[in-house]
Short mmCIF file of C-alpha atoms in Angstrom, two decimals:
data_model
loop_
_atom_site.label_atom_id
_atom_site.label_comp_id
_atom_site.label_asym_id
_atom_site.label_seq_id
_atom_site.Cartn_x
_atom_site.Cartn_y
_atom_site.Cartn_z
CA MET A 108 4.52 -51.35 97.92
CA PRO A 109 1.71 -51.57 95.32
CA LEU A 110 0.62 -54.74 93.61
CA LYS A 111 0.88 -53.01 90.26
CA ASN A 112 3.68 -51.43 88.47
CA THR A 113 3.56 -47.59 88.71
CA PRO A 114 5.50 -45.22 86.32
CA GLN A 115 8.12 -44.91 89.00
CA ARG A 116 8.98 -48.58 89.87
CA TYR A 117 7.67 -52.16 89.53
CA GLY A 118 4.94 -53.43 91.85
CA TRP A 119 5.57 -56.17 94.20
CA LEU A 120 4.17 -59.00 91.99
CA SER A 121 6.57 -58.02 89.04
CA ILE A 122 9.42 -57.74 91.55
CA ALA A 123 8.60 -61.14 93.20
CA LEU A 124 8.39 -62.90 89.79
CA HIS A 125 11.58 -61.30 88.48
CA TRP A 126 13.86 -62.23 91.41
CA SER A 127 12.50 -65.70 92.19
CA MET A 128 12.74 -66.69 88.66
CA ALA A 129 16.09 -64.98 88.31
CA ILE A 130 17.34 -67.18 91.27
CA ALA A 131 15.58 -70.27 90.00
CA VAL A 132 16.83 -70.01 86.27
CA ILE A 133 20.46 -69.49 87.46
CA GLY A 134 19.98 -72.42 90.02
CA MET A 135 18.50 -74.70 87.23
CA PHE A 136 21.55 -73.79 84.87
CA ALA A 137 23.86 -75.03 87.43
CA LEU A 138 21.90 -77.89 88.48
CA GLY A 139 21.39 -78.98 84.87
CA LEU A 140 25.00 -78.76 84.31
CA TRP A 141 26.13 -80.47 87.31
CA MET A 142 23.51 -83.51 87.32
CA ARG A 143 24.74 -84.71 83.76
CA ASP A 144 28.02 -86.08 85.32
CA LEU A 145 26.59 -87.66 88.39
CA SER A 146 27.46 -91.39 88.75
CA TYR A 147 24.84 -94.00 88.72
CA TYR A 148 25.19 -94.51 92.42
CA ASP A 149 25.12 -90.99 93.35
CA PRO A 150 22.14 -90.26 95.75
CA TRP A 151 21.43 -87.26 93.41
CA TYR A 152 21.24 -89.37 90.27
CA ARG A 153 17.44 -89.40 90.50
CA ASP A 154 16.73 -86.47 92.61
CA GLY A 155 18.72 -84.04 90.46
CA PRO A 156 16.67 -84.45 87.27
CA PHE A 157 13.41 -84.85 89.33
CA ILE A 158 13.99 -81.47 90.90
CA HIS A 159 15.19 -80.07 87.65
CA LYS A 160 11.96 -81.11 85.75
CA SER A 161 9.65 -80.23 88.57
CA VAL A 162 11.08 -76.52 88.83
CA GLY A 163 11.10 -76.32 85.15
CA ILE A 164 7.36 -76.88 84.91
CA ILE A 165 6.67 -74.38 87.84
CA LEU A 166 8.94 -71.83 85.95
CA LEU A 167 7.05 -72.30 82.75
CA MET A 168 3.72 -71.42 84.73
CA MET A 169 5.43 -68.42 86.37
CA LEU A 170 6.73 -67.29 82.88
CA VAL A 171 3.34 -67.41 81.55
CA LEU A 172 1.89 -65.51 84.40
CA ARG A 173 4.68 -63.16 84.15
CA VAL A 174 4.02 -62.31 80.28
CA LEU A 175 0.29 -62.05 80.97
CA TRP A 176 0.96 -59.74 83.94
CA ARG A 177 3.33 -57.62 81.85
CA ALA A 178 0.93 -57.35 79.06
CA SER A 179 -2.07 -56.11 81.32
CA ASN A 180 0.12 -53.66 83.38
CA ILE A 181 2.20 -50.57 82.78
CA ARG A 182 5.99 -50.50 82.50
CA PRO A 183 7.79 -48.11 84.74
CA ASP A 184 9.31 -45.28 82.76
CA ASP A 185 12.92 -45.86 81.51
CA ALA A 186 15.37 -43.70 83.47
CA PRO A 187 15.39 -40.19 81.52
CA SER A 188 19.16 -40.37 81.09
CA LEU A 189 18.91 -43.50 78.97
CA LYS A 190 20.24 -43.00 75.59
CA THR A 191 18.22 -44.48 72.62
CA TRP A 192 20.48 -47.31 71.83
CA GLU A 193 20.30 -48.32 75.62
CA ARG A 194 16.52 -48.29 75.54
CA ILE A 195 16.54 -50.45 72.46
CA THR A 196 19.10 -52.96 73.49
CA ALA A 197 17.41 -53.16 76.86
CA HIS A 198 14.17 -54.02 75.51
CA LEU A 199 15.53 -56.50 72.94
CA THR A 200 17.40 -58.03 75.86
CA HIS A 201 14.32 -58.48 77.68
CA LEU A 202 12.63 -59.98 74.76
CA ALA A 203 15.41 -62.48 74.18
CA LEU A 204 15.25 -63.51 78.01
CA TYR A 205 11.61 -64.22 77.58
CA ALA A 206 11.71 -66.03 74.17
CA LEU A 207 14.85 -68.10 75.36
CA LEU A 208 13.26 -69.04 78.59
CA PHE A 209 10.12 -70.29 76.82
CA ALA A 210 12.20 -72.23 74.11
CA ILE A 211 14.29 -73.90 76.82
CA MET A 212 11.41 -74.97 78.86
CA LEU A 213 9.58 -76.36 75.64
CA ALA A 214 12.77 -78.27 74.63
CA GLY A 215 13.14 -79.64 78.26
CA TYR A 216 9.49 -80.75 78.16
CA LEU A 217 10.12 -82.39 74.86
CA ILE A 218 13.26 -84.48 76.27
CA SER A 219 11.24 -85.93 79.06
CA THR A 220 7.89 -86.51 77.34
CA ALA A 221 9.72 -87.95 74.05
CA ASP A 222 8.46 -91.37 74.76
CA GLY A 223 4.87 -90.35 75.82
CA ARG A 224 5.81 -90.35 79.63
CA SER A 225 4.37 -87.50 81.61
CA ILE A 226 6.39 -85.30 83.86
CA GLU A 227 5.83 -85.44 87.47
CA VAL A 228 5.96 -82.34 89.29
CA PHE A 229 7.14 -82.92 92.88
CA ASP A 230 4.70 -85.85 93.22
CA TRP A 231 2.05 -82.96 93.15
CA PHE A 232 0.65 -83.02 89.73
CA SER A 233 1.79 -84.38 86.47
CA VAL A 234 2.04 -82.81 82.98
CA PRO A 235 0.98 -85.20 80.32
CA ALA A 236 3.22 -85.68 77.05
CA THR A 237 1.64 -84.01 73.77
CA LEU A 238 4.19 -84.16 70.85
CA HIS A 239 6.10 -87.25 71.25
CA GLY A 240 7.56 -90.10 69.21
CA LEU A 241 9.36 -87.94 66.74
CA SER A 242 12.51 -89.64 65.42
CA ASN A 243 15.49 -88.88 67.89
CA GLN A 244 13.14 -86.32 69.54
CA GLU A 245 15.07 -86.57 72.93
CA ASP A 246 18.36 -86.10 71.28
CA ILE A 247 17.53 -82.92 69.16
CA ALA A 248 15.38 -81.50 72.11
CA GLY A 249 18.37 -82.25 74.38
CA GLU A 250 20.86 -80.33 71.86
CA VAL A 251 18.46 -77.35 71.64
CA HIS A 252 18.01 -77.30 75.30
CA GLU A 253 21.65 -77.15 76.07
CA ILE A 254 22.67 -74.61 73.37
CA LEU A 255 19.96 -72.27 74.06
CA ALA A 256 20.71 -72.57 77.97
CA TRP A 257 24.21 -71.33 77.22
CA LEU A 258 22.94 -68.67 75.03
CA LEU A 259 20.36 -67.54 77.98
CA MET A 260 23.27 -67.23 80.38
CA ALA A 261 25.12 -65.06 78.09
CA ILE A 262 22.24 -62.68 77.58
CA VAL A 263 21.51 -63.01 81.63
CA ALA A 264 25.23 -61.69 81.91
CA VAL A 265 24.61 -58.73 79.48
CA HIS A 266 21.38 -57.87 81.49
CA SER A 267 22.85 -58.13 84.81
CA LEU A 268 26.02 -56.22 83.95
CA ALA A 269 23.75 -53.46 82.28
CA ALA A 270 21.85 -53.18 85.56
CA LEU A 271 25.03 -52.76 87.59
CA LYS A 272 26.49 -50.19 85.08
CA HIS A 273 23.26 -48.08 85.60
CA HIS A 274 23.19 -48.46 89.22
CA PHE A 275 26.94 -47.78 90.05
CA PHE A 276 28.26 -45.78 87.08
CA ASP A 277 25.24 -43.93 85.60
CA ARG A 278 23.63 -43.93 89.26
CA ASP A 279 20.16 -43.96 87.88
CA ASN A 280 17.04 -45.70 89.05
CA THR A 281 17.23 -48.66 86.61
CA LEU A 282 18.16 -51.35 89.23
CA LYS A 283 16.16 -49.64 92.06
CA LYS A 284 12.98 -49.83 90.19
CA MET A 285 13.35 -53.51 90.36
CA LEU A 286 14.43 -53.67 93.88
CA GLY A 287 11.35 -51.93 95.19
CA ILE A 288 13.44 -49.27 96.85
CA ALA A 289 13.06 -46.88 93.93
CA ALA A 290 12.10 -43.31 94.83
CA ASN A 291 8.55 -42.19 94.42
CA PRO A 292 8.05 -38.75 93.03
CA ALA A 293 8.70 -37.12 96.36
CA THR A 294 12.24 -38.28 96.62
CA PRO A 295 13.85 -38.03 93.15
CA THR A 296 16.44 -40.28 92.17
CA SER A 297 20.19 -39.07 91.55
CA ALA A 298 19.77 -39.06 87.90
CA GLN A 299 16.54 -36.93 88.01
CA LYS A 300 18.43 -34.53 90.43
CA GLU A 301 21.21 -34.17 88.03
CA ASP A 302 18.68 -33.38 85.35
CA ARG A 303 17.61 -30.26 87.31
CA MET B 298 27.66 -116.45 18.45
CA ASN B 299 30.34 -118.57 20.13
CA ARG B 300 30.94 -115.77 22.57
CA LEU B 301 27.35 -115.58 23.56
CA ILE B 302 27.25 -119.29 24.00
CA ALA B 303 30.41 -119.01 26.20
CA LEU B 304 28.74 -116.26 28.23
CA GLY B 305 25.50 -118.49 28.62
CA PHE B 306 27.82 -121.42 30.18
CA ALA B 307 29.73 -118.83 32.24
CA LEU B 308 26.37 -117.66 33.69
CA LEU B 309 25.01 -121.14 34.23
CA LEU B 310 28.20 -122.05 35.96
CA GLY B 311 27.89 -118.88 37.99
CA PHE B 312 24.68 -119.73 39.08
CA GLY B 313 25.67 -123.32 39.70
CA ALA B 314 28.49 -122.36 41.97
CA THR B 315 26.10 -120.28 44.22
CA ALA B 316 23.22 -122.52 44.30
CA HIS B 317 24.44 -124.46 47.08
CA ALA B 318 24.94 -121.69 49.51
CA THR B 319 21.74 -119.66 49.53
CA GLU B 320 22.11 -116.06 50.25
CA TYR B 321 19.49 -114.72 52.60
CA LYS B 322 18.76 -111.07 53.49
CA ILE B 323 17.71 -110.61 56.97
CA ASP B 324 14.13 -109.59 57.05
CA THR B 325 14.15 -106.19 58.91
CA ALA B 326 11.70 -104.73 56.38
CA GLY B 327 9.02 -107.20 57.71
CA ALA B 328 10.58 -106.87 61.29
CA HIS B 329 11.05 -110.72 61.73
CA ALA B 330 14.47 -110.04 63.08
CA PHE B 331 15.50 -108.68 66.42
CA ILE B 332 18.77 -107.45 68.14
CA GLN B 333 17.98 -107.21 71.73
CA PHE B 334 20.10 -107.08 75.01
CA LYS B 335 19.58 -107.56 78.52
CA ILE B 336 21.57 -106.39 81.41
CA LYS B 337 21.13 -106.54 85.08
CA HIS B 338 19.88 -103.55 86.90
CA LEU B 339 21.51 -103.19 90.40
CA GLY B 340 21.64 -107.04 90.20
CA TYR B 341 18.02 -107.08 91.24
CA SER B 342 16.16 -107.58 87.58
CA TRP B 343 16.82 -107.80 83.93
CA LEU B 344 16.70 -104.81 81.72
CA TYR B 345 15.80 -105.42 78.06
CA GLY B 346 16.40 -103.18 75.25
CA ARG B 347 16.89 -103.51 71.39
CA PHE B 348 18.23 -101.89 68.27
CA ASP B 349 15.39 -100.91 66.03
CA GLU B 350 17.49 -100.27 62.81
CA PHE B 351 19.98 -102.74 61.31
CA GLU B 352 20.44 -104.66 58.33
CA GLY B 353 22.24 -107.83 57.26
CA ARG B 354 22.76 -110.86 55.15
CA PHE B 355 23.86 -114.41 55.73
CA ASN B 356 24.65 -117.44 53.51
CA TYR B 357 23.54 -120.76 54.66
CA ASP B 358 23.57 -124.37 52.97
CA PRO B 359 22.05 -127.12 55.07
CA LYS B 360 24.30 -129.57 53.27
CA LYS B 361 27.31 -127.45 53.99
CA PRO B 362 26.61 -125.52 57.08
CA GLU B 363 30.18 -124.97 58.10
CA ALA B 364 30.44 -122.63 54.93
CA SER B 365 27.85 -120.44 56.42
CA SER B 366 28.63 -116.61 56.90
CA VAL B 367 26.77 -113.66 58.09
CA GLU B 368 27.47 -109.85 58.22
CA VAL B 369 25.11 -107.32 60.09
CA THR B 370 25.39 -103.42 60.40
CA ILE B 371 23.56 -101.89 63.35
CA ASN B 372 22.49 -98.38 63.68
CA THR B 373 23.55 -97.58 67.10
CA ALA B 374 21.44 -94.46 67.40
CA SER B 375 18.39 -96.65 67.11
CA ILE B 376 18.94 -98.24 70.57
CA ASN B 377 15.55 -98.51 72.29
CA SER B 378 15.01 -99.44 75.98
CA ALA B 379 11.53 -98.06 76.07
CA HIS B 380 12.57 -94.89 78.04
CA ALA B 381 13.62 -91.88 76.15
CA GLU B 382 15.76 -90.27 78.93
CA ARG B 383 17.66 -93.55 79.30
CA ASP B 384 18.10 -93.97 75.51
CA LYS B 385 19.42 -90.50 75.36
CA HIS B 386 22.02 -91.49 78.01
CA LEU B 387 22.98 -94.74 76.33
CA ARG B 388 23.65 -92.73 73.07
CA GLY B 389 25.84 -90.01 74.80
CA LYS B 390 29.49 -90.06 75.95
CA ASP B 391 28.80 -92.48 78.84
CA PHE B 392 27.88 -95.43 76.61
CA LEU B 393 27.75 -95.72 72.91
CA GLU B 394 28.79 -92.26 71.67
CA VAL B 395 26.66 -92.58 68.59
CA ASP B 396 27.95 -89.43 67.05
CA LYS B 397 31.33 -90.89 66.93
CA TYR B 398 30.31 -94.32 66.39
CA PRO B 399 27.06 -94.45 64.45
CA LYS B 400 27.49 -97.97 63.42
CA ALA B 401 28.14 -101.33 64.91
CA THR B 402 29.05 -104.25 62.75
CA PHE B 403 29.38 -108.06 63.17
CA LYS B 404 31.21 -110.01 60.68
CA SER B 405 31.56 -113.78 60.94
CA THR B 406 34.83 -115.56 60.65
CA SER B 407 33.49 -119.33 61.22
CA PHE B 408 30.56 -121.42 61.71
CA THR B 409 30.93 -124.68 63.45
CA PRO B 410 27.89 -127.11 63.51
CA LYS B 411 27.57 -128.86 66.81
CA GLY B 412 24.72 -131.17 65.81
CA ASP B 413 21.07 -131.27 66.65
CA GLY B 414 20.66 -127.83 65.02
CA LYS B 415 23.12 -126.09 67.30
CA ALA B 416 26.22 -124.27 66.27
CA GLU B 417 28.98 -121.97 67.22
CA LEU B 418 29.39 -118.78 65.36
CA LYS B 419 32.55 -116.69 65.59
CA GLY B 420 33.13 -113.30 64.32
CA THR B 421 34.36 -109.75 64.85
CA LEU B 422 32.03 -107.43 66.69
CA THR B 423 32.79 -103.83 66.19
CA LEU B 424 31.22 -101.52 68.84
CA HIS B 425 32.05 -98.28 70.13
CA GLY B 426 35.13 -98.33 67.75
CA VAL B 427 36.55 -101.44 69.22
CA SER B 428 36.62 -104.60 67.23
CA ARG B 429 36.94 -107.88 69.07
CA GLU B 430 36.19 -111.55 68.29
CA ILE B 431 32.97 -112.91 69.94
CA THR B 432 31.38 -116.31 69.93
CA ILE B 433 27.61 -116.65 69.33
CA ASP B 434 25.80 -119.94 70.33
CA VAL B 435 23.40 -120.50 67.42
CA THR B 436 20.27 -122.54 67.32
CA GLU B 437 18.60 -123.27 63.97
CA ILE B 438 14.94 -122.62 64.58
CA GLY B 439 13.39 -123.49 61.02
CA GLY B 440 13.44 -122.95 57.33
CA GLY B 441 11.21 -123.58 54.41
CA LYS B 442 8.58 -122.15 51.99
CA ASP B 443 6.61 -119.07 53.16
CA PRO B 444 3.01 -118.71 52.18
CA TRP B 445 3.78 -116.08 49.53
CA GLY B 446 6.27 -117.81 47.24
CA GLY B 447 9.38 -117.03 49.05
CA TYR B 448 11.76 -119.10 51.12
CA ARG B 449 12.96 -118.34 54.55
CA GLN B 450 15.29 -119.57 57.17
CA GLY B 451 15.66 -118.51 60.82
CA PHE B 452 18.07 -118.81 63.69
CA HIS B 453 18.39 -117.95 67.24
CA GLY B 454 21.70 -116.59 68.89
CA THR B 455 22.92 -115.51 72.27
CA THR B 456 26.27 -114.24 73.35
CA GLU B 457 27.80 -112.21 76.40
CA PHE B 458 30.53 -109.75 76.64
CA ALA B 459 31.87 -107.26 79.17
CA LEU B 460 30.98 -103.57 78.24
CA LYS B 461 34.54 -102.62 79.32
CA ASP B 462 36.00 -104.76 76.57
CA PHE B 463 34.43 -102.51 74.09
CA GLY B 464 35.67 -99.35 75.90
CA ILE B 465 32.26 -98.68 77.68
CA ASP B 466 33.26 -98.32 81.54
CA TYR B 467 30.40 -96.34 82.90
CA ASN B 468 29.94 -97.79 86.41
CA LEU B 469 26.50 -99.54 86.59
CA GLY B 470 27.46 -101.70 89.48
CA PRO B 471 29.26 -104.94 89.93
CA ALA B 472 26.25 -106.92 88.66
CA SER B 473 26.01 -105.01 85.43
CA ARG B 474 29.43 -105.34 83.92
CA THR B 475 28.31 -107.82 81.19
CA VAL B 476 25.50 -107.50 78.65
CA GLN B 477 23.78 -110.38 77.03
CA LEU B 478 22.58 -110.22 73.25
CA ILE B 479 19.70 -112.16 72.19
CA LEU B 480 19.45 -112.30 68.38
CA ASP B 481 16.72 -113.77 66.27
CA VAL B 482 17.04 -113.43 62.55
CA GLU B 483 14.75 -114.63 59.85
CA GLY B 484 16.32 -114.36 56.25
CA ILE B 485 14.57 -114.22 52.97
CA ALA B 486 16.12 -116.26 50.40
CA GLN B 487 17.57 -114.20 47.41
CA ASN B 488 18.78 -116.75 45.09
CA MET B 489 17.09 -120.29 45.29
CA MET B 490 18.13 -123.14 42.97
#
């Protein structure tokens, strides 16, 4: 599999970033929801937030890499069977996912650094506070973090259902492009076959 | 004319009546007043915090101390334990629920001098939507003229209560069921004789 994207499919770096971030983001949502109700004596009371913050910072670095990689790389062509509204909504959904991920991570950072403390990333390195000491910063950032996380999950659902719809109902190569099993030009996809 | 004289007398009498009990405004503007708390962490150490925003007044006459009274209103969201993540937790549903209960108040019902500058202050504390009588052990620290033409009077007080009595039952462990309040207030006289 090539490193870079080709007109037929995503390269392995895009695929690796997409799926590892997908798993991590959904895991982070579940962890975030769950850890808020832990009792003080729960063994996860400290580890839950520690892992959540550490993974969050790593996800932010991956997101920056991903956006840079996307900007410096071609995008595989959309399946030719896609209707105009499908192209537009798909691309708007992608933009919304990037924007929401960035906003959620920024809000999360502003919660934990509201008092000037830095965020420890797995005892590996720490990220210092920048903007801190705003009045009720941790509360406002917390509300934003939570609301946007729910909104992100709604958009993730739209994105995932659309991918499954294209794979199972339209039988085009939309999902295959991101699975790395999409056909190269020698083996046309079912959608391309139907076009002939 | 007669009415003016009568009004003048009324005003004089009015001032005369309040001249004994001086009304003091608690000096939160100059931060010469602190509402602090301490609670044990796991039973191994004391954790301190405070409420940064509150206001209050008290009446005090050294010749008639039993007539003293005090009223304080605390902005519960101003809780500050020097750790933003903890403060966020303390403001939330497990503790103060500041969205639902933005104010805590204390209104005195009696002040009983015990001699030697000590006194027992009773009153109603409303916290987390629950009103209960508490007793504060008070020590008079001092009072007198300040260098800028005003008159000040200060007290120290302590009290202790169970969080559960005010509907806060998050389990912090057996050593952390009660919280102590450490109150230090300095009032600036609003109406000197």
